[in-house]
Amino acid sequence: MIQKNDWILAGGIFLAAVLLFAGMLLLRRPGSEIEISIDGERLGVYSLDEEQIIDAGEGNRVEIADGQARMLWADCPDQFCARQTAISRVGETIVCLPNRVTVRVLQGETPEYDAVAR
């Protein structure tokens, strides 16, 4: 039988999970670039501000539009990568395992100075 302390513990764990998830959502920063890698080797870094279509090897095509990147086309049988939602936040990733293609959002260049004081 579930006792009062069990409910308090379960509620505390649930509250901590909700707060952690909300914090992760609120602290995500928009990215400025994507990096495309094939089999661990960098194919290139592309700006999310410039709309374009990039061929990632022979089996994948990545589209950048409206500040987001998505897998436009893939020749792999499962099509998981092509069905993923578009990415635009730092740390988000699209992976095509059969073709070993990775698309990941980067923050972009880090400024030399983080603040200016007068």
PDB file of C-alpha atoms in Angstrom:
ATOM      1  CA  MET A   1       0.000   0.000   0.000  1.00  0.00           C
ATOM      2  CA  ILE A   2       1.256   3.453  -0.875  1.00  0.00           C
ATOM      3  CA  GLN A   3       1.858   5.644   2.144  1.00  0.00           C
ATOM      4  CA  LYS A   4       1.909   9.419   2.529  1.00  0.00           C
ATOM      5  CA  ASN A   5       5.729   9.632   2.342  1.00  0.00           C
ATOM      6  CA  ASP A   6       5.708   7.709  -0.951  1.00  0.00           C
ATOM      7  CA  TRP A   7       3.373  10.301  -2.463  1.00  0.00           C
ATOM      8  CA  ILE A   8       5.567  13.134  -1.173  1.00  0.00           C
ATOM      9  CA  LEU A   9       8.668  11.525  -2.702  1.00  0.00           C
ATOM     10  CA  ALA A  10       6.927  10.913  -6.038  1.00  0.00           C
ATOM     11  CA  GLY A  11       5.634  14.494  -6.090  1.00  0.00           C
ATOM     12  CA  GLY A  12       9.091  15.865  -5.333  1.00  0.00           C
ATOM     13  CA  ILE A  13      10.677  13.835  -8.125  1.00  0.00           C
ATOM     14  CA  PHE A  14       7.956  14.929 -10.563  1.00  0.00           C
ATOM     15  CA  LEU A  15       8.361  18.597  -9.597  1.00  0.00           C
ATOM     16  CA  ALA A  16      12.140  18.398 -10.008  1.00  0.00           C
ATOM     17  CA  ALA A  17      11.721  16.821 -13.467  1.00  0.00           C
ATOM     18  CA  VAL A  18       9.257  19.519 -14.558  1.00  0.00           C
ATOM     19  CA  LEU A  19      11.543  22.310 -13.329  1.00  0.00           C
ATOM     20  CA  LEU A  20      14.563  20.764 -15.057  1.00  0.00           C
ATOM     21  CA  PHE A  21      12.674  20.377 -18.331  1.00  0.00           C
ATOM     22  CA  ALA A  22      11.314  23.953 -18.168  1.00  0.00           C
ATOM     23  CA  GLY A  23      14.789  25.285 -17.438  1.00  0.00           C
ATOM     24  CA  MET A  24      16.213  23.435 -20.429  1.00  0.00           C
ATOM     25  CA  LEU A  25      13.512  24.877 -22.702  1.00  0.00           C
ATOM     26  CA  LEU A  26      13.975  28.420 -21.441  1.00  0.00           C
ATOM     27  CA  LEU A  27      17.773  28.411 -21.578  1.00  0.00           C
ATOM     28  CA  ARG A  28      18.160  27.068 -25.120  1.00  0.00           C
ATOM     29  CA  ARG A  29      19.855  29.634 -27.334  1.00  0.00           C
ATOM     30  CA  PRO A  30      19.139  30.070 -31.030  1.00  0.00           C
ATOM     31  CA  GLY A  31      22.013  28.917 -33.218  1.00  0.00           C
ATOM     32  CA  SER A  32      23.649  30.814 -36.042  1.00  0.00           C
ATOM     33  CA  GLU A  33      25.343  28.005 -37.990  1.00  0.00           C
ATOM     34  CA  ILE A  34      25.085  24.325 -38.756  1.00  0.00           C
ATOM     35  CA  GLU A  35      27.920  21.859 -39.126  1.00  0.00           C
ATOM     36  CA  ILE A  36      27.495  18.935 -41.492  1.00  0.00           C
ATOM     37  CA  SER A  37      29.738  15.908 -40.966  1.00  0.00           C
ATOM     38  CA  ILE A  38      29.982  12.689 -42.930  1.00  0.00           C
ATOM     39  CA  ASP A  39      31.487   9.684 -41.148  1.00  0.00           C
ATOM     40  CA  GLY A  40      33.015  12.026 -38.538  1.00  0.00           C
ATOM     41  CA  GLU A  41      34.720  14.311 -41.072  1.00  0.00           C
ATOM     42  CA  ARG A  42      33.493  17.886 -41.363  1.00  0.00           C
ATOM     43  CA  LEU A  43      31.896  18.631 -44.723  1.00  0.00           C
ATOM     44  CA  GLY A  44      31.324  22.284 -43.904  1.00  0.00           C
ATOM     45  CA  VAL A  45      29.808  24.957 -41.700  1.00  0.00           C
ATOM     46  CA  TYR A  46      26.867  26.915 -43.078  1.00  0.00           C
ATOM     47  CA  SER A  47      25.006  29.997 -41.870  1.00  0.00           C
ATOM     48  CA  LEU A  48      21.365  29.599 -40.848  1.00  0.00           C
ATOM     49  CA  ASP A  49      20.749  33.110 -42.217  1.00  0.00           C
ATOM     50  CA  GLU A  50      21.463  32.102 -45.821  1.00  0.00           C
ATOM     51  CA  GLU A  51      18.769  29.979 -47.462  1.00  0.00           C
ATOM     52  CA  GLN A  52      20.321  27.128 -49.438  1.00  0.00           C
ATOM     53  CA  ILE A  53      20.250  23.438 -50.240  1.00  0.00           C
ATOM     54  CA  ILE A  54      23.397  21.417 -49.508  1.00  0.00           C
ATOM     55  CA  ASP A  55      24.196  17.960 -50.833  1.00  0.00           C
ATOM     56  CA  ALA A  56      25.706  15.971 -47.971  1.00  0.00           C
ATOM     57  CA  GLY A  57      27.480  13.239 -49.859  1.00  0.00           C
ATOM     58  CA  GLU A  58      25.526  11.240 -52.407  1.00  0.00           C
ATOM     59  CA  GLY A  59      22.732  10.141 -50.104  1.00  0.00           C
ATOM     60  CA  ASN A  60      21.470  13.218 -48.263  1.00  0.00           C
ATOM     61  CA  ARG A  61      20.286  16.737 -48.984  1.00  0.00           C
ATOM     62  CA  VAL A  62      19.998  19.402 -46.264  1.00  0.00           C
ATOM     63  CA  GLU A  63      17.827  22.498 -46.609  1.00  0.00           C
ATOM     64  CA  ILE A  64      18.360  25.762 -44.742  1.00  0.00           C
ATOM     65  CA  ALA A  65      15.275  27.995 -44.781  1.00  0.00           C
ATOM     66  CA  ASP A  66      13.718  30.489 -42.375  1.00  0.00           C
ATOM     67  CA  GLY A  67      16.663  30.168 -39.959  1.00  0.00           C
ATOM     68  CA  GLN A  68      16.189  26.412 -39.602  1.00  0.00           C
ATOM     69  CA  ALA A  69      17.844  23.334 -41.087  1.00  0.00           C
ATOM     70  CA  ARG A  70      16.155  20.083 -42.013  1.00  0.00           C
ATOM     71  CA  MET A  71      16.986  16.918 -43.891  1.00  0.00           C
ATOM     72  CA  LEU A  72      15.217  17.525 -47.177  1.00  0.00           C
ATOM     73  CA  TRP A  73      15.979  14.138 -48.719  1.00  0.00           C
ATOM     74  CA  ALA A  74      17.791  10.919 -47.845  1.00  0.00           C
ATOM     75  CA  ASP A  75      18.223   7.666 -49.718  1.00  0.00           C
ATOM     76  CA  CYS A  76      18.274   5.529 -46.569  1.00  0.00           C
ATOM     77  CA  PRO A  77      15.485   2.940 -46.154  1.00  0.00           C
ATOM     78  CA  ASP A  78      14.120   4.054 -42.762  1.00  0.00           C
ATOM     79  CA  GLN A  79      13.804   7.821 -43.509  1.00  0.00           C
ATOM     80  CA  PHE A  80      14.032   8.734 -39.795  1.00  0.00           C
ATOM     81  CA  CYS A  81      16.323  11.675 -40.531  1.00  0.00           C
ATOM     82  CA  ALA A  82      14.013  13.092 -43.206  1.00  0.00           C
ATOM     83  CA  ARG A  83      11.029  12.907 -40.820  1.00  0.00           C
ATOM     84  CA  GLN A  84      12.732  14.798 -37.982  1.00  0.00           C
ATOM     85  CA  THR A  85      11.605  18.350 -37.332  1.00  0.00           C
ATOM     86  CA  ALA A  86      13.729  21.290 -38.408  1.00  0.00           C
ATOM     87  CA  ILE A  87      16.506  22.344 -36.020  1.00  0.00           C
ATOM     88  CA  SER A  88      17.615  25.854 -35.052  1.00  0.00           C
ATOM     89  CA  ARG A  89      18.763  25.815 -31.408  1.00  0.00           C
ATOM     90  CA  VAL A  90      22.304  25.239 -30.168  1.00  0.00           C
ATOM     91  CA  GLY A  91      22.944  21.549 -29.577  1.00  0.00           C
ATOM     92  CA  GLU A  92      20.080  20.200 -31.674  1.00  0.00           C
ATOM     93  CA  THR A  93      21.105  17.443 -34.075  1.00  0.00           C
ATOM     94  CA  ILE A  94      19.799  15.438 -37.019  1.00  0.00           C
ATOM     95  CA  VAL A  95      21.556  12.118 -37.642  1.00  0.00           C
ATOM     96  CA  CYS A  96      21.259   9.768 -40.620  1.00  0.00           C
ATOM     97  CA  LEU A  97      22.795   6.556 -39.270  1.00  0.00           C
ATOM     98  CA  PRO A  98      22.847   4.493 -42.484  1.00  0.00           C
ATOM     99  CA  ASN A  99      24.694   7.257 -44.372  1.00  0.00           C
ATOM    100  CA  ARG A 100      26.672   8.454 -41.316  1.00  0.00           C
ATOM    101  CA  VAL A 101      25.611  12.079 -41.830  1.00  0.00           C
ATOM    102  CA  THR A 102      25.305  14.448 -38.866  1.00  0.00           C
ATOM    103  CA  VAL A 103      23.811  17.945 -38.937  1.00  0.00           C
ATOM    104  CA  ARG A 104      24.257  19.912 -35.745  1.00  0.00           C
ATOM    105  CA  VAL A 105      23.474  23.493 -34.734  1.00  0.00           C
ATOM    106  CA  LEU A 106      26.373  25.601 -33.507  1.00  0.00           C
ATOM    107  CA  GLN A 107      26.470  28.877 -31.653  1.00  0.00           C
ATOM    108  CA  GLY A 108      28.771  30.452 -34.206  1.00  0.00           C
ATOM    109  CA  GLU A 109      31.847  32.480 -33.554  1.00  0.00           C
ATOM    110  CA  THR A 110      32.427  33.444 -29.963  1.00  0.00           C
ATOM    111  CA  PRO A 111      33.134  37.159 -29.686  1.00  0.00           C
ATOM    112  CA  GLU A 112      36.596  38.083 -28.520  1.00  0.00           C
ATOM    113  CA  TYR A 113      35.059  40.200 -25.748  1.00  0.00           C
ATOM    114  CA  ASP A 114      31.953  39.243 -23.845  1.00  0.00           C
ATOM    115  CA  ALA A 115      31.369  42.736 -22.437  1.00  0.00           C
ATOM    116  CA  VAL A 116      32.649  46.272 -22.681  1.00  0.00           C
ATOM    117  CA  ALA A 117      32.973  48.456 -19.585  1.00  0.00           C
ATOM    118  CA  ARG A 118      33.334  52.222 -19.624  1.00  0.00           C
TER     119      ARG A 118
END
